PDB file of C-alpha atoms in Angstrom:
ATOM      1  CA  UNK A   1      -8.062 -92.652-102.963  1.00  0.00           C
ATOM      2  CA  UNK A   2      -4.292 -92.424-102.499  1.00  0.00           C
ATOM      3  CA  UNK A   3      -4.330 -88.772-103.489  1.00  0.00           C
ATOM      4  CA  UNK A   4      -6.965 -88.074-100.846  1.00  0.00           C
ATOM      5  CA  UNK A   5      -4.966 -89.796 -98.136  1.00  0.00           C
ATOM      6  CA  UNK A   6      -1.814 -87.966 -99.191  1.00  0.00           C
ATOM      7  CA  UNK A   7      -3.652 -84.648 -99.092  1.00  0.00           C
ATOM      8  CA  UNK A   8      -4.869 -85.352 -95.546  1.00  0.00           C
ATOM      9  CA  UNK A   9      -1.366 -86.251 -94.392  1.00  0.00           C
ATOM     10  CA  UNK A  10       0.095 -83.056 -95.857  1.00  0.00           C
ATOM     11  CA  UNK A  11      -2.678 -81.023 -94.267  1.00  0.00           C
ATOM     12  CA  UNK A  12      -2.022 -82.569 -90.847  1.00  0.00           C
ATOM     13  CA  UNK A  13       1.712 -81.859 -91.146  1.00  0.00           C
ATOM     14  CA  UNK A  14       1.047 -78.227 -92.028  1.00  0.00           C
ATOM     15  CA  UNK A  15      -1.356 -77.796 -89.110  1.00  0.00           C
ATOM     16  CA  UNK A  16       1.127 -79.390 -86.709  1.00  0.00           C
ATOM     17  CA  UNK A  17       3.966 -77.204 -87.985  1.00  0.00           C
ATOM     18  CA  UNK A  18       1.852 -74.077 -87.598  1.00  0.00           C
ATOM     19  CA  UNK A  19       0.911 -75.032 -84.041  1.00  0.00           C
ATOM     20  CA  UNK A  20       4.547 -75.747 -83.135  1.00  0.00           C
ATOM     21  CA  UNK A  21       5.664 -72.437 -84.611  1.00  0.00           C
ATOM     22  CA  UNK A  22       2.977 -70.619 -82.655  1.00  0.00           C
ATOM     23  CA  UNK A  23       4.079 -72.259 -79.394  1.00  0.00           C
ATOM     24  CA  UNK A  24       7.715 -71.388 -80.083  1.00  0.00           C
ATOM     25  CA  UNK A  25       6.806 -67.786 -80.796  1.00  0.00           C
ATOM     26  CA  UNK A  26       4.943 -67.601 -77.507  1.00  0.00           C
ATOM     27  CA  UNK A  27       7.795 -69.272 -75.646  1.00  0.00           C
ATOM     28  CA  UNK A  28      10.464 -67.019 -77.076  1.00  0.00           C
ATOM     29  CA  UNK A  29       8.394 -63.846 -76.997  1.00  0.00           C
ATOM     30  CA  UNK A  30      10.319 -61.006 -75.378  1.00  0.00           C
ATOM     31  CA  UNK A  31       9.384 -60.430 -71.744  1.00  0.00           C
ATOM     32  CA  UNK A  32       8.070 -57.128 -70.529  1.00  0.00           C
ATOM     33  CA  UNK A  33      10.809 -54.503 -70.751  1.00  0.00           C
ATOM     34  CA  UNK A  34      12.677 -53.910 -67.493  1.00  0.00           C
ATOM     35  CA  UNK A  35      12.635 -50.130 -67.099  1.00  0.00           C
ATOM     36  CA  UNK A  36      14.738 -48.118 -64.659  1.00  0.00           C
ATOM     37  CA  UNK A  37      13.928 -44.438 -64.544  1.00  0.00           C
ATOM     38  CA  UNK A  38      15.943 -41.526 -63.217  1.00  0.00           C
ATOM     39  CA  UNK A  39      13.128 -40.923 -60.719  1.00  0.00           C
ATOM     40  CA  UNK A  40      13.398 -44.477 -59.364  1.00  0.00           C
ATOM     41  CA  UNK A  41      17.105 -44.109 -58.679  1.00  0.00           C
ATOM     42  CA  UNK A  42      16.801 -40.544 -57.437  1.00  0.00           C
ATOM     43  CA  UNK A  43      14.438 -41.645 -54.663  1.00  0.00           C
ATOM     44  CA  UNK A  44      16.959 -44.234 -53.486  1.00  0.00           C
ATOM     45  CA  UNK A  45      19.825 -41.747 -53.694  1.00  0.00           C
ATOM     46  CA  UNK A  46      17.889 -39.251 -51.593  1.00  0.00           C
ATOM     47  CA  UNK A  47      17.319 -41.950 -48.979  1.00  0.00           C
ATOM     48  CA  UNK A  48      21.042 -42.619 -48.713  1.00  0.00           C
ATOM     49  CA  UNK A  49      21.663 -38.925 -48.024  1.00  0.00           C
ATOM     50  CA  UNK A  50      19.490 -38.863 -44.917  1.00  0.00           C
ATOM     51  CA  UNK A  51      22.535 -39.577 -42.751  1.00  0.00           C
ATOM     52  CA  UNK A  52      24.565 -36.395 -42.591  1.00  0.00           C
ATOM     53  CA  UNK A  53      27.150 -35.791 -39.893  1.00  0.00           C
ATOM     54  CA  UNK A  54      26.396 -37.682 -36.694  1.00  0.00           C
ATOM     55  CA  UNK A  55      22.613 -37.787 -36.911  1.00  0.00           C
ATOM     56  CA  UNK A  56      20.153 -39.469 -39.209  1.00  0.00           C
ATOM     57  CA  UNK A  57      17.486 -37.138 -40.518  1.00  0.00           C
ATOM     58  CA  UNK A  58      13.926 -37.845 -39.507  1.00  0.00           C
ATOM     59  CA  UNK A  59      12.725 -36.547 -42.841  1.00  0.00           C
ATOM     60  CA  UNK A  60      11.955 -39.045 -45.538  1.00  0.00           C
ATOM     61  CA  UNK A  61      11.583 -38.243 -49.245  1.00  0.00           C
ATOM     62  CA  UNK A  62       7.989 -37.936 -50.337  1.00  0.00           C
ATOM     63  CA  UNK A  63       6.540 -40.983 -52.048  1.00  0.00           C
ATOM     64  CA  UNK A  64       5.987 -40.674 -55.747  1.00  0.00           C
ATOM     65  CA  UNK A  65       2.484 -40.450 -57.146  1.00  0.00           C
ATOM     66  CA  UNK A  66       1.048 -43.939 -56.668  1.00  0.00           C
ATOM     67  CA  UNK A  67      -0.564 -43.762 -60.095  1.00  0.00           C
ATOM     68  CA  UNK A  68       2.718 -43.145 -61.910  1.00  0.00           C
ATOM     69  CA  UNK A  69       3.772 -45.894 -64.342  1.00  0.00           C
ATOM     70  CA  UNK A  70       7.011 -46.691 -62.524  1.00  0.00           C
ATOM     71  CA  UNK A  71       5.105 -47.131 -59.278  1.00  0.00           C
ATOM     72  CA  UNK A  72       2.502 -49.545 -60.604  1.00  0.00           C
ATOM     73  CA  UNK A  73       4.654 -51.627 -62.900  1.00  0.00           C
ATOM     74  CA  UNK A  74       5.411 -55.122 -61.716  1.00  0.00           C
ATOM     75  CA  UNK A  75       8.536 -55.840 -63.758  1.00  0.00           C
ATOM     76  CA  UNK A  76      11.555 -57.445 -62.127  1.00  0.00           C
ATOM     77  CA  UNK A  77      13.598 -54.240 -61.998  1.00  0.00           C
ATOM     78  CA  UNK A  78      10.883 -52.342 -60.152  1.00  0.00           C
ATOM     79  CA  UNK A  79      10.548 -55.171 -57.661  1.00  0.00           C
ATOM     80  CA  UNK A  80      14.282 -55.158 -56.986  1.00  0.00           C
ATOM     81  CA  UNK A  81      14.396 -51.380 -56.625  1.00  0.00           C
ATOM     82  CA  UNK A  82      11.562 -51.651 -54.114  1.00  0.00           C
ATOM     83  CA  UNK A  83      13.638 -54.153 -52.148  1.00  0.00           C
ATOM     84  CA  UNK A  84      16.570 -51.721 -52.232  1.00  0.00           C
ATOM     85  CA  UNK A  85      14.357 -49.058 -50.711  1.00  0.00           C
ATOM     86  CA  UNK A  86      13.283 -51.349 -47.869  1.00  0.00           C
ATOM     87  CA  UNK A  87      16.899 -52.341 -47.163  1.00  0.00           C
ATOM     88  CA  UNK A  88      18.125 -48.735 -47.096  1.00  0.00           C
ATOM     89  CA  UNK A  89      15.300 -47.776 -44.741  1.00  0.00           C
ATOM     90  CA  UNK A  90      16.298 -50.695 -42.495  1.00  0.00           C
ATOM     91  CA  UNK A  91      19.869 -49.359 -42.437  1.00  0.00           C
ATOM     92  CA  UNK A  92      18.638 -45.909 -41.399  1.00  0.00           C
ATOM     93  CA  UNK A  93      16.369 -47.310 -38.685  1.00  0.00           C
ATOM     94  CA  UNK A  94      19.126 -49.537 -37.316  1.00  0.00           C
ATOM     95  CA  UNK A  95      21.549 -46.609 -37.211  1.00  0.00           C
ATOM     96  CA  UNK A  96      19.040 -44.590 -35.183  1.00  0.00           C
ATOM     97  CA  UNK A  97      18.779 -47.479 -32.711  1.00  0.00           C
ATOM     98  CA  UNK A  98      22.567 -47.695 -32.407  1.00  0.00           C
ATOM     99  CA  UNK A  99      22.696 -44.052 -31.333  1.00  0.00           C
ATOM    100  CA  UNK A 100      20.510 -44.652 -28.280  1.00  0.00           C
ATOM    101  CA  UNK A 101      22.640 -44.488 -25.110  1.00  0.00           C
ATOM    102  CA  UNK A 102      20.362 -47.009 -23.406  1.00  0.00           C
ATOM    103  CA  UNK A 103      21.351 -49.998 -25.551  1.00  0.00           C
ATOM    104  CA  UNK A 104      23.819 -52.456 -24.062  1.00  0.00           C
ATOM    105  CA  UNK A 105      27.238 -53.251 -25.488  1.00  0.00           C
ATOM    106  CA  UNK A 106      25.973 -56.636 -26.690  1.00  0.00           C
ATOM    107  CA  UNK A 107      22.959 -55.071 -28.397  1.00  0.00           C
ATOM    108  CA  UNK A 108      25.210 -52.498 -30.048  1.00  0.00           C
ATOM    109  CA  UNK A 109      27.584 -55.154 -31.388  1.00  0.00           C
ATOM    110  CA  UNK A 110      24.655 -57.182 -32.710  1.00  0.00           C
ATOM    111  CA  UNK A 111      23.218 -54.160 -34.533  1.00  0.00           C
ATOM    112  CA  UNK A 112      26.653 -53.298 -35.897  1.00  0.00           C
ATOM    113  CA  UNK A 113      27.102 -56.811 -37.300  1.00  0.00           C
ATOM    114  CA  UNK A 114      23.633 -56.681 -38.871  1.00  0.00           C
ATOM    115  CA  UNK A 115      24.448 -53.288 -40.378  1.00  0.00           C
ATOM    116  CA  UNK A 116      27.680 -54.498 -41.942  1.00  0.00           C
ATOM    117  CA  UNK A 117      25.934 -57.563 -43.354  1.00  0.00           C
ATOM    118  CA  UNK A 118      23.090 -55.477 -44.811  1.00  0.00           C
ATOM    119  CA  UNK A 119      25.445 -52.998 -46.483  1.00  0.00           C
ATOM    120  CA  UNK A 120      27.569 -55.791 -47.959  1.00  0.00           C
ATOM    121  CA  UNK A 121      24.436 -57.446 -49.309  1.00  0.00           C
ATOM    122  CA  UNK A 122      23.243 -54.148 -50.799  1.00  0.00           C
ATOM    123  CA  UNK A 123      26.491 -53.705 -52.723  1.00  0.00           C
ATOM    124  CA  UNK A 124      26.314 -57.291 -53.985  1.00  0.00           C
ATOM    125  CA  UNK A 125      22.749 -56.800 -55.192  1.00  0.00           C
ATOM    126  CA  UNK A 126      23.707 -53.597 -57.007  1.00  0.00           C
ATOM    127  CA  UNK A 127      26.472 -55.462 -58.836  1.00  0.00           C
ATOM    128  CA  UNK A 128      24.043 -58.208 -59.816  1.00  0.00           C
ATOM    129  CA  UNK A 129      21.447 -55.720 -61.034  1.00  0.00           C
ATOM    130  CA  UNK A 130      23.987 -53.890 -63.177  1.00  0.00           C
ATOM    131  CA  UNK A 131      24.823 -57.130 -64.973  1.00  0.00           C
ATOM    132  CA  UNK A 132      21.141 -57.845 -65.601  1.00  0.00           C
ATOM    133  CA  UNK A 133      19.893 -54.523 -66.989  1.00  0.00           C
ATOM    134  CA  UNK A 134      20.331 -53.094 -70.452  1.00  0.00           C
ATOM    135  CA  UNK A 135      23.337 -50.936 -71.238  1.00  0.00           C
ATOM    136  CA  UNK A 136      21.260 -47.750 -71.350  1.00  0.00           C
ATOM    137  CA  UNK A 137      20.313 -48.128 -67.663  1.00  0.00           C
ATOM    138  CA  UNK A 138      23.775 -48.834 -66.293  1.00  0.00           C
ATOM    139  CA  UNK A 139      24.636 -45.196 -65.675  1.00  0.00           C
ATOM    140  CA  UNK A 140      21.689 -44.991 -63.265  1.00  0.00           C
ATOM    141  CA  UNK A 141      22.792 -48.168 -61.484  1.00  0.00           C
ATOM    142  CA  UNK A 142      26.299 -46.740 -61.190  1.00  0.00           C
ATOM    143  CA  UNK A 143      24.803 -43.624 -59.606  1.00  0.00           C
ATOM    144  CA  UNK A 144      23.058 -45.817 -57.056  1.00  0.00           C
ATOM    145  CA  UNK A 145      26.273 -47.726 -56.342  1.00  0.00           C
ATOM    146  CA  UNK A 146      28.234 -44.517 -55.735  1.00  0.00           C
ATOM    147  CA  UNK A 147      25.537 -43.263 -53.398  1.00  0.00           C
ATOM    148  CA  UNK A 148      25.548 -46.517 -51.413  1.00  0.00           C
ATOM    149  CA  UNK A 149      29.339 -46.416 -51.131  1.00  0.00           C
ATOM    150  CA  UNK A 150      29.130 -42.878 -49.766  1.00  0.00           C
ATOM    151  CA  UNK A 151      26.464 -44.014 -47.306  1.00  0.00           C
ATOM    152  CA  UNK A 152      28.713 -46.835 -46.127  1.00  0.00           C
ATOM    153  CA  UNK A 153      31.654 -44.449 -45.630  1.00  0.00           C
ATOM    154  CA  UNK A 154      29.511 -41.966 -43.700  1.00  0.00           C
ATOM    155  CA  UNK A 155      28.153 -44.722 -41.495  1.00  0.00           C
ATOM    156  CA  UNK A 156      31.627 -46.077 -40.756  1.00  0.00           C
ATOM    157  CA  UNK A 157      32.917 -42.601 -39.882  1.00  0.00           C
ATOM    158  CA  UNK A 158      29.903 -41.886 -37.698  1.00  0.00           C
ATOM    159  CA  UNK A 159      30.135 -45.215 -35.905  1.00  0.00           C
ATOM    160  CA  UNK A 160      33.792 -44.609 -35.084  1.00  0.00           C
ATOM    161  CA  UNK A 161      32.850 -41.314 -33.447  1.00  0.00           C
ATOM    162  CA  UNK A 162      29.876 -42.916 -31.728  1.00  0.00           C
ATOM    163  CA  UNK A 163      32.038 -45.711 -30.328  1.00  0.00           C
ATOM    164  CA  UNK A 164      34.562 -43.184 -29.027  1.00  0.00           C
ATOM    165  CA  UNK A 165      31.753 -41.365 -27.241  1.00  0.00           C
ATOM    166  CA  UNK A 166      30.355 -44.609 -25.848  1.00  0.00           C
ATOM    167  CA  UNK A 167      33.805 -45.579 -24.584  1.00  0.00           C
ATOM    168  CA  UNK A 168      34.306 -42.192 -22.928  1.00  0.00           C
ATOM    169  CA  UNK A 169      30.870 -42.413 -21.342  1.00  0.00           C
ATOM    170  CA  UNK A 170      31.521 -45.948 -20.137  1.00  0.00           C
ATOM    171  CA  UNK A 171      34.818 -44.963 -18.510  1.00  0.00           C
ATOM    172  CA  UNK A 172      33.143 -42.014 -16.799  1.00  0.00           C
ATOM    173  CA  UNK A 173      30.470 -44.352 -15.409  1.00  0.00           C
ATOM    174  CA  UNK A 174      33.118 -46.797 -14.222  1.00  0.00           C
ATOM    175  CA  UNK A 175      34.990 -44.025 -12.414  1.00  0.00           C
ATOM    176  CA  UNK A 176      31.748 -42.860 -10.799  1.00  0.00           C
ATOM    177  CA  UNK A 177      30.957 -46.405  -9.672  1.00  0.00           C
ATOM    178  CA  UNK A 178      34.379 -46.703  -8.011  1.00  0.00           C
ATOM    179  CA  UNK A 179      33.951 -43.310  -6.380  1.00  0.00           C
ATOM    180  CA  UNK A 180      30.588 -44.323  -4.927  1.00  0.00           C
ATOM    181  CA  UNK A 181      32.009 -47.567  -3.495  1.00  0.00           C
ATOM    182  CA  UNK A 182      34.939 -45.756  -1.927  1.00  0.00           C
ATOM    183  CA  UNK A 183      32.505 -43.231  -0.466  1.00  0.00           C
ATOM    184  CA  UNK A 184      30.218 -45.934   0.900  1.00  0.00           C
ATOM    185  CA  UNK A 185      27.280 -45.104  -1.387  1.00  0.00           C
ATOM    186  CA  UNK A 186      26.660 -48.746  -2.249  1.00  0.00           C
ATOM    187  CA  UNK A 187      23.129 -48.314  -3.588  1.00  0.00           C
ATOM    188  CA  UNK A 188      24.209 -45.821  -6.258  1.00  0.00           C
ATOM    189  CA  UNK A 189      27.308 -47.857  -7.074  1.00  0.00           C
ATOM    190  CA  UNK A 190      25.180 -50.962  -7.647  1.00  0.00           C
ATOM    191  CA  UNK A 191      22.727 -49.009  -9.802  1.00  0.00           C
ATOM    192  CA  UNK A 192      25.494 -47.702 -12.052  1.00  0.00           C
ATOM    193  CA  UNK A 193      27.153 -51.102 -12.257  1.00  0.00           C
ATOM    194  CA  UNK A 194      23.910 -52.734 -13.348  1.00  0.00           C
ATOM    195  CA  UNK A 195      23.476 -50.044 -15.996  1.00  0.00           C
ATOM    196  CA  UNK A 196      26.928 -50.898 -17.352  1.00  0.00           C
ATOM    197  CA  UNK A 197      25.430 -54.328 -18.014  1.00  0.00           C
ATOM    198  CA  UNK A 198      28.485 -56.442 -17.329  1.00  0.00           C
ATOM    199  CA  UNK A 199      31.015 -54.429 -19.354  1.00  0.00           C
ATOM    200  CA  UNK A 200      32.981 -53.565 -16.201  1.00  0.00           C
ATOM    201  CA  UNK A 201      34.781 -56.743 -15.198  1.00  0.00           C
ATOM    202  CA  UNK A 202      34.358 -57.405 -11.472  1.00  0.00           C
ATOM    203  CA  UNK A 203      38.030 -58.189 -10.890  1.00  0.00           C
ATOM    204  CA  UNK A 204      39.050 -54.967 -12.633  1.00  0.00           C
ATOM    205  CA  UNK A 205      36.544 -52.955 -10.596  1.00  0.00           C
ATOM    206  CA  UNK A 206      37.942 -54.482  -7.401  1.00  0.00           C
ATOM    207  CA  UNK A 207      41.481 -53.576  -8.375  1.00  0.00           C
ATOM    208  CA  UNK A 208      40.440 -50.034  -9.357  1.00  0.00           C
ATOM    209  CA  UNK A 209      38.599 -49.548  -6.055  1.00  0.00           C
ATOM    210  CA  UNK A 210      41.172 -51.112  -3.740  1.00  0.00           C
ATOM    211  CA  UNK A 211      44.158 -48.916  -4.627  1.00  0.00           C
ATOM    212  CA  UNK A 212      46.182 -50.265  -1.677  1.00  0.00           C
ATOM    213  CA  UNK A 213      43.547 -48.929   0.729  1.00  0.00           C
ATOM    214  CA  UNK A 214      42.560 -51.814   3.012  1.00  0.00           C
ATOM    215  CA  UNK A 215      39.878 -49.685   4.670  1.00  0.00           C
ATOM    216  CA  UNK A 216      37.753 -50.010   1.531  1.00  0.00           C
ATOM    217  CA  UNK A 217      37.310 -53.759   2.105  1.00  0.00           C
ATOM    218  CA  UNK A 218      34.028 -53.314   3.981  1.00  0.00           C
ATOM    219  CA  UNK A 219      32.523 -51.176   1.219  1.00  0.00           C
ATOM    220  CA  UNK A 220      33.680 -53.562  -1.492  1.00  0.00           C
ATOM    221  CA  UNK A 221      32.158 -56.539   0.293  1.00  0.00           C
ATOM    222  CA  UNK A 222      28.898 -54.605   0.787  1.00  0.00           C
ATOM    223  CA  UNK A 223      28.943 -53.915  -2.945  1.00  0.00           C
ATOM    224  CA  UNK A 224      29.383 -57.619  -3.731  1.00  0.00           C
ATOM    225  CA  UNK A 225      26.496 -58.440  -1.405  1.00  0.00           C
ATOM    226  CA  UNK A 226      24.288 -55.815  -3.068  1.00  0.00           C
ATOM    227  CA  UNK A 227      24.785 -57.670  -6.361  1.00  0.00           C
ATOM    228  CA  UNK A 228      24.681 -61.216  -5.004  1.00  0.00           C
ATOM    229  CA  UNK A 229      21.279 -62.018  -6.524  1.00  0.00           C
ATOM    230  CA  UNK A 230      22.925 -61.457  -9.901  1.00  0.00           C
ATOM    231  CA  UNK A 231      26.167 -63.071  -8.823  1.00  0.00           C
ATOM    232  CA  UNK A 232      26.215 -65.451 -11.773  1.00  0.00           C
ATOM    233  CA  UNK A 233      25.551 -62.672 -14.272  1.00  0.00           C
ATOM    234  CA  UNK A 234      28.098 -60.225 -12.905  1.00  0.00           C
ATOM    235  CA  UNK A 235      30.647 -62.726 -11.596  1.00  0.00           C
ATOM    236  CA  UNK A 236      30.960 -61.351  -8.067  1.00  0.00           C
ATOM    237  CA  UNK A 237      33.147 -64.305  -7.105  1.00  0.00           C
ATOM    238  CA  UNK A 238      35.805 -62.793  -9.359  1.00  0.00           C
ATOM    239  CA  UNK A 239      35.744 -59.706  -7.152  1.00  0.00           C
ATOM    240  CA  UNK A 240      36.232 -61.786  -4.004  1.00  0.00           C
ATOM    241  CA  UNK A 241      39.145 -63.637  -5.578  1.00  0.00           C
ATOM    242  CA  UNK A 242      40.853 -60.418  -6.641  1.00  0.00           C
ATOM    243  CA  UNK A 243      40.300 -58.801  -3.236  1.00  0.00           C
ATOM    244  CA  UNK A 244      41.778 -61.818  -1.447  1.00  0.00           C
ATOM    245  CA  UNK A 245      44.783 -61.799  -3.775  1.00  0.00           C
ATOM    246  CA  UNK A 246      45.452 -58.089  -3.253  1.00  0.00           C
ATOM    247  CA  UNK A 247      45.100 -58.233   0.524  1.00  0.00           C
ATOM    248  CA  UNK A 248      47.309 -61.292   0.832  1.00  0.00           C
ATOM    249  CA  UNK A 249      49.971 -59.814  -1.419  1.00  0.00           C
ATOM    250  CA  UNK A 250      50.108 -56.640   0.644  1.00  0.00           C
ATOM    251  CA  UNK A 251      49.830 -58.438   3.983  1.00  0.00           C
ATOM    252  CA  UNK A 252      46.590 -56.622   4.824  1.00  0.00           C
ATOM    253  CA  UNK A 253      44.270 -59.570   5.379  1.00  0.00           C
ATOM    254  CA  UNK A 254      43.846 -59.290   9.131  1.00  0.00           C
ATOM    255  CA  UNK A 255      41.325 -61.094  11.304  1.00  0.00           C
ATOM    256  CA  UNK A 256      38.547 -58.498  11.022  1.00  0.00           C
ATOM    257  CA  UNK A 257      38.759 -58.263   7.242  1.00  0.00           C
ATOM    258  CA  UNK A 258      38.873 -62.042   6.970  1.00  0.00           C
ATOM    259  CA  UNK A 259      35.754 -62.295   9.113  1.00  0.00           C
ATOM    260  CA  UNK A 260      33.894 -59.736   6.963  1.00  0.00           C
ATOM    261  CA  UNK A 261      34.757 -61.571   3.757  1.00  0.00           C
ATOM    262  CA  UNK A 262      33.938 -65.007   5.188  1.00  0.00           C
ATOM    263  CA  UNK A 263      30.468 -64.059   6.438  1.00  0.00           C
ATOM    264  CA  UNK A 264      29.557 -62.479   3.096  1.00  0.00           C
ATOM    265  CA  UNK A 265      30.487 -65.729   1.336  1.00  0.00           C
ATOM    266  CA  UNK A 266      28.052 -67.835   3.363  1.00  0.00           C
ATOM    267  CA  UNK A 267      25.213 -68.935   1.073  1.00  0.00           C
ATOM    268  CA  UNK A 268      26.634 -67.194  -1.996  1.00  0.00           C
ATOM    269  CA  UNK A 269      26.685 -70.470  -3.940  1.00  0.00           C
ATOM    270  CA  UNK A 270      22.868 -70.465  -3.978  1.00  0.00           C
ATOM    271  CA  UNK A 271      22.969 -67.536  -6.393  1.00  0.00           C
ATOM    272  CA  UNK A 272      25.127 -69.454  -8.874  1.00  0.00           C
ATOM    273  CA  UNK A 273      24.136 -72.114 -11.379  1.00  0.00           C
ATOM    274  CA  UNK A 274      27.479 -72.874 -13.024  1.00  0.00           C
ATOM    275  CA  UNK A 275      29.179 -75.769 -11.159  1.00  0.00           C
ATOM    276  CA  UNK A 276      32.608 -74.255 -11.820  1.00  0.00           C
ATOM    277  CA  UNK A 277      31.608 -70.969 -10.199  1.00  0.00           C
ATOM    278  CA  UNK A 278      29.997 -72.802  -7.288  1.00  0.00           C
ATOM    279  CA  UNK A 279      33.317 -74.563  -6.816  1.00  0.00           C
ATOM    280  CA  UNK A 280      35.107 -71.205  -6.827  1.00  0.00           C
ATOM    281  CA  UNK A 281      32.802 -69.930  -4.078  1.00  0.00           C
ATOM    282  CA  UNK A 282      33.464 -73.017  -1.966  1.00  0.00           C
ATOM    283  CA  UNK A 283      37.219 -72.724  -2.533  1.00  0.00           C
ATOM    284  CA  UNK A 284      37.195 -69.089  -1.452  1.00  0.00           C
ATOM    285  CA  UNK A 285      35.188 -69.933   1.651  1.00  0.00           C
ATOM    286  CA  UNK A 286      37.686 -72.654   2.604  1.00  0.00           C
ATOM    287  CA  UNK A 287      40.534 -70.167   2.189  1.00  0.00           C
ATOM    288  CA  UNK A 288      38.833 -67.737   4.545  1.00  0.00           C
ATOM    289  CA  UNK A 289      38.147 -70.490   7.095  1.00  0.00           C
ATOM    290  CA  UNK A 290      41.810 -71.463   7.006  1.00  0.00           C
ATOM    291  CA  UNK A 291      42.794 -67.831   7.380  1.00  0.00           C
ATOM    292  CA  UNK A 292      40.557 -67.350  10.405  1.00  0.00           C
ATOM    293  CA  UNK A 293      41.843 -70.568  11.957  1.00  0.00           C
ATOM    294  CA  UNK A 294      45.396 -69.334  11.498  1.00  0.00           C
ATOM    295  CA  UNK A 295      44.580 -66.312  13.644  1.00  0.00           C
ATOM    296  CA  UNK A 296      43.143 -68.556  16.367  1.00  0.00           C
ATOM    297  CA  UNK A 297      46.214 -70.793  16.293  1.00  0.00           C
ATOM    298  CA  UNK A 298      48.466 -67.783  16.375  1.00  0.00           C
ATOM    299  CA  UNK A 299      46.621 -66.388  19.374  1.00  0.00           C
ATOM    300  CA  UNK A 300      46.872 -69.699  21.257  1.00  0.00           C
ATOM    301  CA  UNK A 301      50.555 -70.001  20.442  1.00  0.00           C
ATOM    302  CA  UNK A 302      51.094 -66.467  21.700  1.00  0.00           C
ATOM    303  CA  UNK A 303      49.563 -67.313  25.063  1.00  0.00           C
ATOM    304  CA  UNK A 304      51.951 -70.196  25.487  1.00  0.00           C
TER     305      UNK A 304
END
């Protein structure tokens, strides 16, 4: 009886040990091999070369045969390389958008910041991948890293040239805007100023247009009025303040010019939402009222 019980106990222990060993073997079984092929990396490298000189090529490398093993595998390396491809394509698309002359300065700066962040993240992910893969694949990862570094350098060089061109174009538009105001072509001046999208500070424009020529006051005020519906956006009150300062400093604020400025200020506060700017409008209007009253007092005193 005892021998039978002992035999059963031994049998149960053996079965339990076998089951535990089987579970451990399954748990510690090597995962599917993470394979990185030359073709995988070559496709990414070719993508990084699509930016040559100032332009980004519209051509894209042909997709590999969908039935190829490296295309259909679902291992971690293939997934990460697929993410690299998407990120590089995003960089190329963003660069194409940055080249469009129609984008505003704010949009350009936003895209530039996104581009820098994406490229930094790409380099970090390459470093991480190199630490994760087997030694025999590291030469391919290094090839990808070198290609990404070259892409980053080309982009930086191209963006410097692009920004120089944008700056030159912006200055040319500013000069044309001033020329139109001085020539009395207010409609065209307003159109160009709107296209500059707030990059031309109103006080600076006023100073550039004035140039000690008091006869331009009427055109400048007409220009401010043409933009009054967007007064808050473009800060037209800054133009009034600068014009007043320049005229006062040069003793050119006569009665007629004061009258022109005052009448254009009437109701301007309705186009502003910022209480501080509304206060600036009211302050400027009070200054012009005081100036006009000084002419009346001076005229009365002269009669006496």
